[in-house]
GROMACS .gro file of C-alpha atoms in nm:
model
  204
    1LEU     CA    1   0.020   0.043   0.003
    2TRP     CA    2   0.261   0.230   0.072
    3ALA     CA    3   0.452   0.188  -0.198
    4PRO     CA    4   0.616   0.483  -0.384
    5ASP     CA    5   0.431   0.489  -0.697
    6LEU     CA    6   0.113   0.499  -0.501
    7LYS     CA    7   0.182   0.816  -0.297
    8GLY     CA    8  -0.087   1.094  -0.259
    9ARG     CA    9  -0.344   0.831  -0.439
   10VAL     CA   10  -0.410   0.630  -0.137
   11THR     CA   11  -0.750   0.664   0.082
   12LEU     CA   12  -0.808   0.550   0.445
   13LEU     CA   13  -1.161   0.470   0.598
   14SER     CA   14  -1.228   0.737   0.849
   15GLU     CA   15  -1.378   0.438   1.086
   16MET     CA   16  -1.130   0.408   1.377
   17ARG     CA   17  -1.180   0.066   1.409
   18ASP     CA   18  -1.130  -0.055   1.064
   19THR     CA   19  -0.804   0.156   0.993
   20VAL     CA   20  -0.595   0.161   1.251
   21GLY     CA   21  -0.704  -0.213   1.326
   22LEU     CA   22  -0.590  -0.303   0.988
   23ILE     CA   23  -0.278  -0.138   1.086
   24MET     CA   24  -0.237  -0.264   1.415
   25LEU     CA   25  -0.281  -0.644   1.271
   26ALA     CA   26   0.009  -0.537   1.035
   27GLN     CA   27   0.190  -0.459   1.288
   28GLY     CA   28   0.133  -0.774   1.486
   29THR     CA   29  -0.104  -0.674   1.724
   30ASP     CA   30  -0.428  -0.939   1.768
   31VAL     CA   31  -0.689  -0.657   1.788
   32SER     CA   32  -0.922  -0.943   1.931
   33LYS     CA   33  -0.794  -0.979   2.190
   34PRO     CA   34  -0.636  -0.757   2.510
   35PHE     CA   35  -0.400  -0.477   2.397
   36ASP     CA   36  -0.288  -0.201   2.569
   37LYS     CA   37  -0.295   0.168   2.477
   38THR     CA   38   0.078   0.166   2.385
   39ALA     CA   39  -0.033  -0.078   2.048
   40MET     CA   40  -0.322   0.157   2.005
   41GLU     CA   41  -0.078   0.455   1.980
   42ARG     CA   42   0.135   0.246   1.748
   43GLY     CA   43  -0.150   0.228   1.522
   44PHE     CA   44  -0.236   0.621   1.529
   45ASP     CA   45   0.155   0.714   1.471
   46GLU     CA   46   0.145   0.501   1.164
   47VAL     CA   47  -0.159   0.706   1.002
   48ARG     CA   48  -0.012   1.007   1.083
   49ARG     CA   49   0.323   0.925   0.943
   50ARG     CA   50   0.138   0.860   0.621
   51ILE     CA   51  -0.062   1.151   0.607
   52ALA     CA   52   0.252   1.343   0.710
   53ASP     CA   53   0.464   1.222   0.439
   54GLY     CA   54   0.203   1.265   0.153
   55TYR     CA   55   0.101   0.898   0.108
   56VAL     CA   56  -0.274   0.943   0.194
   57ARG     CA   57  -0.508   1.147  -0.018
   58ARG     CA   58  -0.797   1.151   0.264
   59VAL     CA   59  -0.943   0.976   0.507
   60ARG     CA   60  -1.277   0.929   0.421
   61GLY     CA   61  -1.631   0.724   0.509
   62ASN     CA   62  -1.836   0.574   0.248
   63SER     CA   63  -1.751   0.838  -0.002
   64TYR     CA   64  -1.403   0.739  -0.056
   65ILE     CA   65  -1.544   0.496  -0.388
   66GLU     CA   66  -1.587   0.823  -0.555
   67ASP     CA   67  -1.212   0.897  -0.539
   68PHE     CA   68  -1.167   0.566  -0.698
   69LYS     CA   69  -1.390   0.662  -0.979
   70SER     CA   70  -1.281   0.943  -1.079
   71GLY     CA   71  -0.900   0.795  -1.081
   72ASN     CA   72  -0.819   1.075  -0.779
   73ALA     CA   73  -0.707   0.724  -0.586
   74VAL     CA   74  -0.573   0.433  -0.698
   75ALA     CA   75  -0.557   0.220  -0.354
   76GLY     CA   76  -0.669   0.197  -0.006
   77PHE     CA   77  -0.864   0.045   0.278
   78ALA     CA   78  -1.163  -0.093   0.184
   79TRP     CA   79  -1.483  -0.262   0.210
   80SER     CA   80  -1.514  -0.596   0.022
   81GLY     CA   81  -1.856  -0.525  -0.141
   82ASP     CA   82  -1.799  -0.217  -0.235
   83ILE     CA   83  -1.481  -0.302  -0.443
   84PHE     CA   84  -1.727  -0.568  -0.642
   85SER     CA   85  -1.999  -0.339  -0.639
   86LEU     CA   86  -1.749  -0.064  -0.812
   87ARG     CA   87  -1.631  -0.352  -1.041
   88SER     CA   88  -1.968  -0.358  -1.166
   89ASP     CA   89  -2.058   0.003  -1.162
   90LEU     CA   90  -1.755   0.052  -1.449
   91GLY     CA   91  -1.828  -0.207  -1.638
   92THR     CA   92  -1.420  -0.335  -1.535
   93GLN     CA   93  -1.226  -0.584  -1.400
   94ASP     CA   94  -0.955  -0.372  -1.305
   95TRP     CA   95  -1.005  -0.327  -0.942
   96GLN     CA   96  -0.924  -0.609  -0.722
   97PHE     CA   97  -1.022  -0.670  -0.330
   98VAL     CA   98  -0.710  -0.792  -0.155
   99MET     CA   99  -0.721  -0.946   0.234
  100PRO     CA  100  -0.365  -0.857   0.378
  101GLU     CA  101  -0.196  -1.164   0.477
  102SER     CA  102  -0.218  -0.997   0.825
  103GLY     CA  103  -0.575  -1.012   0.872
  104GLY     CA  104  -0.897  -0.813   0.791
  105ILE     CA  105  -1.146  -0.638   1.012
  106LEU     CA  106  -1.460  -0.833   1.045
  107TRP     CA  107  -1.792  -0.633   1.089
  108SER     CA  108  -2.163  -0.692   1.070
  109ASP     CA  109  -2.482  -0.479   1.028
  110THR     CA  110  -2.759  -0.550   1.309
  111ALA     CA  111  -3.119  -0.572   1.221
  112LEU     CA  112  -3.258  -0.432   1.516
  113ILE     CA  113  -3.674  -0.385   1.636
  114PRO     CA  114  -3.732  -0.139   1.898
  115VAL     CA  115  -3.924  -0.287   2.201
  116THR     CA  116  -4.172  -0.006   2.177
  117THR     CA  117  -4.257  -0.063   1.856
  118PRO     CA  118  -4.646  -0.111   1.792
  119HIS     CA  119  -4.577  -0.333   1.490
  120ARG     CA  120  -4.366  -0.616   1.576
  121ALA     CA  121  -4.505  -0.867   1.398
  122ASN     CA  122  -4.482  -0.659   1.041
  123ALA     CA  123  -4.108  -0.597   1.168
  124GLU     CA  124  -4.095  -0.973   1.216
  125ARG     CA  125  -4.242  -1.074   0.873
  126LEU     CA  126  -3.992  -0.831   0.680
  127LEU     CA  127  -3.682  -1.004   0.867
  128ASP     CA  128  -3.804  -1.353   0.789
  129TYR     CA  129  -3.848  -1.293   0.391
  130TYR     CA  130  -3.491  -1.141   0.425
  131TYR     CA  131  -3.373  -1.459   0.616
  132ASP     CA  132  -3.548  -1.685   0.349
  133PRO     CA  133  -3.209  -1.856   0.183
  134ALA     CA  134  -3.354  -1.786  -0.209
  135VAL     CA  135  -3.408  -1.407  -0.124
  136ALA     CA  136  -3.091  -1.417   0.134
  137ALA     CA  137  -2.902  -1.536  -0.189
  138GLN     CA  138  -3.072  -1.282  -0.441
  139VAL     CA  139  -2.926  -0.981  -0.142
  140ALA     CA  140  -2.562  -1.159  -0.135
  141ALA     CA  141  -2.550  -1.173  -0.513
  142TYR     CA  142  -2.604  -0.760  -0.532
  143VAL     CA  143  -2.398  -0.657  -0.242
  144ASN     CA  144  -2.130  -0.934  -0.213
  145TYR     CA  145  -2.052  -0.898   0.137
  146ILE     CA  146  -2.071  -1.186   0.371
  147CYS     CA  147  -2.411  -1.375   0.395
  148PRO     CA  148  -2.495  -1.532   0.764
  149VAL     CA  149  -2.805  -1.722   0.640
  150GLN     CA  150  -2.790  -2.123   0.646
  151GLY     CA  151  -2.943  -2.230   0.294
  152ALA     CA  152  -2.842  -1.932   0.109
  153GLN     CA  153  -2.484  -2.089  -0.028
  154ALA     CA  154  -2.669  -2.371  -0.204
  155ALA     CA  155  -2.948  -2.133  -0.317
  156MET     CA  156  -2.667  -1.935  -0.471
  157GLU     CA  157  -2.541  -2.186  -0.665
  158LYS     CA  158  -2.873  -2.143  -0.898
  159ILE     CA  159  -2.805  -1.790  -0.949
  160ASP     CA  160  -2.432  -1.768  -0.956
  161PRO     CA  161  -2.180  -2.068  -0.905
  162ALA     CA  162  -1.914  -1.849  -0.928
  163LEU     CA  163  -2.061  -1.618  -0.604
  164ALA     CA  164  -2.105  -1.970  -0.428
  165THR     CA  165  -1.744  -2.050  -0.379
  166SER     CA  166  -1.630  -1.690  -0.285
  167PRO     CA  167  -1.485  -1.659   0.031
  168PHE     CA  168  -1.585  -1.291   0.032
  169ILE     CA  169  -1.970  -1.373   0.061
  170PHE     CA  170  -1.954  -1.763   0.205
  171PRO     CA  171  -1.588  -1.781   0.403
  172THR     CA  172  -1.489  -2.122   0.549
  173ALA     CA  173  -1.447  -2.138   0.879
  174ASP     CA  174  -1.071  -2.190   0.833
  175TYR     CA  175  -1.059  -1.861   0.593
  176LEU     CA  176  -1.252  -1.695   0.909
  177ALA     CA  177  -0.962  -1.842   1.124
  178THR     CA  178  -0.721  -1.715   0.921
  179TYR     CA  179  -0.822  -1.376   0.808
  180ALA     CA  180  -1.063  -1.237   0.987
  181LYS     CA  181  -1.055  -1.056   1.342
  182GLU     CA  182  -1.318  -0.860   1.488
  183PHE     CA  183  -1.175  -0.533   1.675
  184ARG     CA  184  -1.262  -0.628   2.070
  185ALA     CA  185  -1.470  -0.463   2.240
  186LEU     CA  186  -1.395  -0.110   2.412
  187SER     CA  187  -1.418   0.020   2.783
  188PRO     CA  188  -1.645   0.340   2.724
  189THR     CA  189  -1.301   0.507   2.873
  190GLU     CA  190  -1.078   0.370   2.599
  191ASP     CA  191  -1.356   0.425   2.344
  192ALA     CA  192  -1.374   0.837   2.426
  193ASP     CA  193  -0.990   0.823   2.473
  194TYR     CA  194  -0.921   0.669   2.101
  195SER     CA  195  -1.209   0.832   1.965
  196ALA     CA  196  -1.080   1.199   2.056
  197THR     CA  197  -0.705   1.072   1.934
  198TRP     CA  198  -0.846   0.940   1.616
  199ALA     CA  199  -1.066   1.256   1.530
  200LYS     CA  200  -0.711   1.464   1.566
  201VAL     CA  201  -0.547   1.240   1.352
  202VAL     CA  202  -0.740   1.264   1.088
  203GLY     CA  203  -0.747   1.677   1.145
  204ASN     CA  204  -1.144   1.684   1.281
   0.00000   0.00000   0.00000
């Protein structure tokens, strides 16, 4: 990522756990296990240095994909599904998602139903719909993110056999054990401290 010919054309994600987490993994820190402030600071220092040295064009949220589309950035930390969507949008295979040898950060979106909702049954029916394996396979084929629904892989074989074997949609237990790390839960004090530092690192 820090090759000389990429200087000034690299983007990093504005999400602290994703960007600093990836760097910490590369530095030898297992972010899924207890680590101290010193390890976190090493990650912050690497981001500071790469920004100061001019390697990083921007630190952005979801809008980083626009820099890829425009050609202003040609590499960076990215969410896997975004790269597959980018390839589809541009009609090219030029963009590739590569999992670092040191591992990647595993995250998830969660559907929640508020306890005070007056239409709980409707919400449950909607969730049931998306957890139908055939529907889940269609969603996964579109977004190209890990699918949590049992039976969706078999359904995907009917839609796109190649996607049914993609480790980015249906990773094996061995693949997850080798490459995927969940950033450990931070205490409220750690979260406040590290988030404040991160805001300064990225210039907010």
